[in-house]
Amino acid sequence: MRTKPRVWLALVALMLVAAACTPSSSSTTTSGSAPVATTAASDTTTSTEPALVTGVGVEGDTIRLAAFYPTSGALADLGTDMLDGQRAYWAYVNDDLGGVGGRFQVVLDEVDTKYDPDVAKSELTARESAVFGVSGSLGSPVTETLLSADVPVMVGSAVAVWGTDPDAVFDLTVPTFRDQVAALVNWWEGSSDGGVGFVAPAGVYGDDCLAGMPTPPETVVRFPPGTTDFGNAVGELSGVGAVVTCVAPADLVRLVATFDLAGERPAILATSAAFDAAAWAVQESVPERLWVAGAPPEFEADTPGMTLFREVTEGLEATPWTFAGYTQAATFHLLLEQAFDDGDLTRSGVLAARSHLGDVDFGFGRAPSRFEGTLPVVEVVIGVPDPETRFGLRETATP
């Protein structure tokens, strides 16, 4: 067990700017899917603690959650790192904070989705009546199928359209792709001589990015998922001064290489999902003309939040994906704590908690974030490649 003081909870363990969470001594029971409340006597004979309502996924002093990541198949490296982040964070909650509300231990079901929505659906169906919610996931196809169940789900991609589903929970450290693109283009405006183009795969990821364009792009290129030859796309984008790229990390490497072969050198404006330093390992260098929206805090940052992250993940070779799993868990933890304080530790209670949180400071040196309805409002930080940093990016203020 680590020996960090409980003050970390108020400082950087994802507590509210206005107030930290306070444990309660109420006792609870559950019965099937129906919420049950009991009221425990206080230490005095003149008052009682408020009742705490619990429901599915809460048994005794345990909350059962699930993490849906691909830990086998093509995206196994990403999924495994995200799962490591979840494990580390919930171990911190259980061991150092005494559990949710200082009382409820979190048990995590680890589900290998293989990045297959059918597998994800089957696995969730098998445990739908037992888990409180999904505290972590990866990918739009998996997110879409998980949201078909009546369970709170931490979305696996920052697509704003998920906000139409009341069960969707967004990571409060990640701006939506729509917001990332809007910030990128507004930040870049006036620095490009040849207009702004747009390239993305068909599907909700690309749709969300396109919706973020402040004005219609000069050229729009959409390609089928699985495309590896970007010669035609680069040809269509010839002459633009900057290209908004909402693609996968491997596709970003291919796109830049194809631009280079064609003698084209537009600025590349990428979303957070498009950049992974590991994908550039086969290249001599990352292009200087690349800017990334939604950059995570630098691993080495001397801030309370990143200091805690390094301590909690000690022993892991932490990557941006480890950080993503960690912050997904951290956001879900915030909602659990708020639901606990609200006296409603149920699925509906944790969803309602979004409207009670107010501003949240994660201690990463960023502006506070918050929920507006179901959607997150998160500062969009622009990053540039930096091989000297663990996550491969550093913050920048200039195009």
XYZ file of C-alpha atoms in Angstrom:
399
model
C 0.000 0.000 0.000
C 1.270 3.480 -0.759
C 1.490 5.971 2.053
C 0.320 9.210 0.423
C -1.831 11.311 2.785
C -5.547 11.718 2.214
C -4.927 15.392 1.362
C -4.090 14.175 -2.175
C -7.788 13.479 -2.614
C -8.651 17.142 -2.212
C -5.628 18.446 -4.123
C -5.379 16.321 -7.230
C -7.374 13.119 -7.024
C -10.003 14.606 -9.277
C -11.908 16.564 -6.691
C -14.093 19.564 -7.300
C -12.711 23.057 -7.240
C -15.435 24.037 -4.808
C -15.190 21.133 -2.349
C -13.681 17.721 -1.760
C -15.814 14.649 -1.156
C -16.758 13.583 2.338
C -17.203 9.951 3.394
C -20.454 8.807 4.965
C -21.138 6.089 7.505
C -24.501 4.994 6.089
C -24.923 1.257 5.584
C -26.406 -0.052 2.347
C -27.756 -3.230 0.895
C -28.850 -4.212 -2.590
C -31.558 -6.477 -3.856
C -31.451 -7.427 -7.510
C -31.824 -4.372 -9.737
C -34.004 -2.393 -7.334
C -32.348 0.388 -5.340
C -32.490 -0.170 -1.605
C -31.729 2.366 1.138
C -30.984 1.873 4.788
C -30.277 4.460 7.471
C -27.512 3.851 9.967
C -27.588 5.315 13.452
C -25.001 7.989 14.136
C -22.533 7.961 17.013
C -25.004 10.027 19.028
C -28.509 9.204 20.112
C -30.008 12.406 18.743
C -29.451 12.209 14.999
C -29.100 9.809 12.094
C -27.078 9.833 8.896
C -29.015 10.427 5.656
C -30.033 7.310 3.774
C -27.778 6.117 0.941
C -29.559 4.509 -1.990
C -27.703 1.780 -3.883
C -28.552 -0.489 -6.784
C -27.123 -2.797 -9.435
C -23.389 -3.344 -9.097
C -23.197 -2.423 -5.416
C -23.028 -5.424 -3.076
C -22.172 -4.851 0.556
C -19.174 -2.514 0.527
C -18.124 -3.325 -3.047
C -18.776 -1.568 -6.363
C -18.310 -3.718 -9.449
C -17.204 -1.944 -12.644
C -16.003 -3.182 -16.025
C -13.236 -2.048 -18.382
C -13.733 -2.925 -22.066
C -10.387 -2.793 -23.890
C -8.806 -4.805 -26.724
C -6.005 -6.725 -25.020
C -5.553 -9.060 -27.989
C -5.530 -8.372 -31.715
C -4.231 -5.404 -33.700
C -4.856 -2.801 -30.964
C -3.677 -4.945 -28.054
C -0.808 -2.604 -27.147
C -3.169 0.359 -26.789
C -5.818 -1.602 -24.906
C -3.306 -3.185 -22.542
C -1.818 0.201 -21.660
C -5.277 1.664 -21.015
C -6.152 -1.295 -18.806
C -2.913 -0.740 -16.879
C -4.038 2.844 -16.260
C -7.408 1.658 -14.971
C -5.854 -0.957 -12.695
C -3.414 1.544 -11.241
C -6.046 4.190 -10.623
C -8.584 1.918 -8.944
C -5.817 0.361 -6.810
C -5.015 3.902 -5.687
C -8.680 4.525 -4.819
C -8.967 1.257 -2.892
C -5.612 1.228 -1.123
C -4.833 4.896 -0.540
C -8.248 6.517 -0.324
C -10.078 3.664 1.386
C -12.437 3.220 -1.568
C -15.254 5.382 -2.919
C -16.458 7.625 -0.123
C -13.705 6.127 2.001
C -15.737 2.943 2.148
C -16.685 1.135 -1.080
C -13.941 -0.978 -2.651
C -13.960 -1.124 -6.449
C -13.743 -4.485 -8.229
C -12.907 -4.264 -11.936
C -14.027 -6.802 -14.546
C -11.368 -6.814 -17.287
C -12.987 -7.548 -20.656
C -11.020 -8.174 -23.848
C -13.156 -6.748 -26.657
C -10.662 -7.738 -29.381
C -11.877 -4.411 -30.846
C -14.954 -6.315 -32.035
C -18.329 -4.693 -31.262
C -20.071 -8.075 -31.322
C -17.706 -9.406 -28.663
C -18.225 -6.246 -26.596
C -21.998 -6.568 -26.833
C -21.944 -10.227 -25.819
C -19.648 -9.560 -22.874
C -21.771 -6.674 -21.613
C -24.992 -8.673 -21.964
C -23.434 -11.415 -19.839
C -22.751 -9.021 -16.960
C -25.369 -6.283 -17.464
C -27.264 -7.261 -14.325
C -24.111 -7.366 -12.203
C -21.882 -4.393 -13.045
C -22.565 -0.821 -12.005
C -21.113 0.619 -15.204
C -18.281 0.631 -17.730
C -15.432 2.806 -16.467
C -13.282 2.472 -19.570
C -13.489 1.587 -23.261
C -11.691 2.182 -26.551
C -12.988 2.892 -30.047
C -16.113 4.224 -31.727
C -17.504 0.827 -32.872
C -17.240 -0.571 -29.339
C -18.652 2.593 -27.782
C -21.670 2.493 -30.078
C -22.572 -1.081 -29.188
C -21.989 -0.587 -25.451
C -24.352 2.380 -25.445
C -27.164 0.147 -26.677
C -27.445 -1.183 -23.109
C -28.940 0.704 -20.162
C -25.602 1.075 -18.367
C -23.385 4.132 -17.735
C -20.519 3.848 -20.243
C -17.241 5.768 -20.367
C -17.054 6.439 -24.094
C -14.017 5.117 -25.921
C -13.740 7.988 -28.375
C -14.362 11.702 -27.899
C -17.175 11.928 -30.452
C -19.655 14.649 -29.513
C -22.557 12.734 -31.047
C -22.432 10.305 -28.115
C -23.755 13.203 -26.060
C -27.238 12.438 -27.369
C -27.183 9.218 -25.314
C -27.939 9.833 -21.620
C -25.780 6.848 -20.606
C -22.626 8.209 -22.259
C -19.942 9.439 -19.854
C -17.106 11.538 -21.304
C -13.567 11.760 -19.960
C -13.245 15.238 -18.440
C -9.631 15.553 -19.604
C -10.306 15.050 -23.335
C -12.003 17.666 -25.565
C -14.424 16.250 -28.128
C -13.020 15.893 -31.634
C -15.459 18.568 -32.756
C -13.973 20.981 -30.193
C -10.407 19.941 -31.026
C -10.858 20.744 -34.718
C -12.599 24.056 -34.044
C -9.753 25.126 -31.752
C -7.062 23.964 -34.193
C -8.494 25.855 -37.151
C -9.223 29.024 -35.163
C -5.680 28.901 -33.745
C -4.166 28.369 -37.202
C -6.335 30.926 -39.015
C -4.276 33.576 -40.746
C -1.111 31.470 -40.823
C -1.927 29.468 -43.952
C -1.678 30.875 -47.474
C -3.371 28.056 -49.330
C -6.570 27.422 -47.435
C -7.418 24.481 -45.180
C -8.206 20.974 -46.402
C -9.751 18.086 -44.486
C -9.121 14.337 -44.535
C -10.771 11.638 -42.425
C -12.176 8.128 -42.735
C -15.877 7.574 -43.275
C -17.698 7.178 -39.960
C -18.546 9.024 -36.758
C -14.946 10.051 -35.971
C -14.587 11.922 -39.253
C -18.146 13.253 -39.065
C -17.481 14.777 -35.649
C -14.269 16.403 -36.842
C -15.968 17.841 -39.931
C -18.710 19.293 -37.736
C -16.003 21.222 -35.896
C -14.761 23.101 -38.948
C -15.613 26.800 -38.375
C -16.064 27.296 -42.150
C -16.398 24.696 -44.918
C -12.917 23.398 -45.839
C -11.520 24.052 -49.288
C -11.221 20.316 -49.995
C -12.832 17.398 -48.132
C -11.449 13.883 -48.549
C -13.155 10.910 -46.888
C -11.754 7.413 -47.326
C -12.934 3.892 -46.431
C -11.601 2.530 -43.116
C -8.666 0.239 -43.796
C -7.242 2.389 -46.586
C -3.432 2.287 -46.760
C -2.731 4.080 -50.051
C -3.226 7.843 -49.713
C -1.949 8.878 -53.139
C -5.390 9.950 -54.361
C -6.134 11.817 -51.128
C -2.874 13.751 -51.341
C -3.562 14.551 -54.973
C -6.946 16.037 -54.099
C -5.391 18.090 -51.285
C -2.587 19.466 -53.449
C -1.901 23.140 -52.872
C -3.655 23.629 -49.528
C -1.696 25.367 -46.806
C -2.928 23.180 -43.951
C -4.764 19.878 -43.642
C -6.983 18.870 -40.741
C -6.297 15.161 -40.262
C -8.763 13.064 -38.252
C -7.161 9.677 -38.797
C -5.537 6.806 -36.931
C -1.868 7.124 -35.879
C -0.581 4.720 -38.548
C -2.608 6.549 -41.201
C -1.110 9.876 -40.125
C 2.400 8.497 -40.720
C 1.374 7.243 -44.160
C -0.296 10.527 -45.072
C 2.732 12.620 -44.150
C 5.048 10.258 -46.049
C 2.781 10.491 -49.119
C 2.734 14.285 -48.934
C 6.545 14.244 -48.807
C 6.795 11.948 -51.831
C 4.476 14.257 -53.752
C 6.568 17.303 -52.854
C 3.694 18.785 -50.844
C 4.377 20.280 -47.420
C 1.130 21.537 -45.873
C 0.855 22.100 -42.165
C -0.688 19.023 -40.548
C -3.350 19.823 -37.933
C -4.158 16.578 -36.121
C -6.534 15.428 -33.412
C -5.292 13.751 -30.247
C -6.421 10.374 -31.586
C -4.221 10.798 -34.672
C -0.908 11.079 -32.858
C 1.051 8.332 -31.153
C 4.801 8.813 -30.763
C 5.324 5.056 -31.096
C 3.872 5.114 -34.619
C 6.761 7.369 -35.710
C 9.468 5.026 -34.459
C 10.169 3.763 -38.004
C 10.674 7.320 -39.262
C 13.888 9.309 -38.908
C 11.965 12.173 -37.338
C 8.491 13.555 -36.756
C 7.698 16.469 -39.103
C 8.148 19.932 -37.636
C 4.978 21.053 -39.413
C 2.724 18.838 -37.248
C 0.449 20.292 -34.542
C -1.799 18.158 -32.324
C -4.967 19.292 -30.537
C -6.004 17.878 -27.186
C -2.431 17.103 -26.173
C -2.176 15.385 -22.770
C -0.136 16.998 -19.999
C 3.572 16.296 -20.328
C 4.559 13.206 -18.363
C 7.461 15.104 -16.818
C 5.370 18.111 -15.730
C 5.978 19.285 -12.168
C 2.298 19.628 -11.299
C 0.384 17.883 -8.491
C -1.723 15.899 -10.966
C 1.206 14.546 -12.983
C 3.230 13.917 -9.820
C 0.365 11.760 -8.582
C 0.074 10.014 -11.960
C 3.760 9.087 -11.889
C 3.446 7.781 -8.323
C 0.284 5.788 -8.980
C 1.740 4.217 -12.143
C 5.159 3.563 -10.629
C 6.620 0.414 -12.138
C 4.770 0.850 -15.441
C 6.316 2.182 -18.634
C 3.490 4.681 -18.825
C 2.344 5.826 -22.264
C -0.348 8.315 -23.356
C -2.689 5.325 -23.500
C -1.900 4.469 -19.867
C -2.772 8.066 -19.057
C -6.032 7.768 -21.041
C -7.132 4.703 -19.081
C -6.171 6.451 -15.846
C -8.177 9.600 -16.628
C -11.204 7.609 -17.779
C -11.180 5.862 -14.408
C -10.565 9.154 -12.615
C -13.564 10.824 -14.233
C -15.789 7.859 -13.375
C -14.475 8.015 -9.817
C -15.440 11.681 -9.580
C -18.998 10.815 -10.531
C -19.123 7.959 -8.037
C -17.938 10.281 -5.274
C -20.529 12.898 -6.222
C -23.292 10.273 -6.353
C -22.166 9.054 -2.922
C -22.381 12.607 -1.570
C -25.798 12.978 -3.203
C -26.983 9.856 -1.350
C -27.774 8.054 -4.634
C -25.119 5.469 -5.469
C -27.067 3.994 -8.385
C -26.669 4.068 -12.148
C -29.125 6.925 -12.460
C -27.460 8.672 -9.535
C -24.013 8.583 -11.119
C -25.420 9.978 -14.373
C -27.275 12.715 -12.512
C -24.012 13.570 -10.725
C -22.703 15.177 -13.926
C -24.972 18.161 -13.343
C -23.783 18.546 -9.733
C -20.023 18.468 -10.236
C -19.357 22.060 -11.214
C -15.793 22.924 -12.247
C -13.185 20.188 -11.845
C -9.449 20.768 -11.435
C -7.348 17.664 -12.064
C -4.140 19.320 -10.931
C -2.558 19.069 -14.395
C -1.965 22.798 -14.751
C -4.896 23.166 -17.126
C -8.076 25.225 -16.940
C -10.898 23.580 -14.948
C -13.249 21.335 -16.940
C -16.932 20.618 -16.459
C -19.983 18.911 -17.911
C -22.576 20.887 -19.845
C -25.422 18.424 -19.999
C -23.722 15.203 -21.037
C -20.872 16.836 -22.985
C -17.479 17.795 -21.545
C -16.088 21.315 -21.713
C -12.310 20.870 -21.721
C -9.503 23.276 -22.572
C -7.956 22.411 -25.961
C -4.172 22.439 -25.640
C -2.069 22.427 -28.809
C 1.047 20.261 -28.771
C 4.062 19.758 -31.022
C 6.240 16.645 -31.341
C 9.120 16.458 -28.885
C 11.105 13.204 -28.702
C 12.600 14.305 -25.374
C 9.225 13.888 -23.629
C 7.768 10.526 -22.566
C 4.465 11.161 -24.346
C 6.166 12.624 -27.424
C 4.458 16.033 -27.243
C 5.012 19.355 -25.553
C 2.663 22.295 -25.317
C 3.080 25.201 -27.741
C 1.553 28.636 -28.102
C 2.601 29.477 -31.659
C 1.799 28.017 -35.082
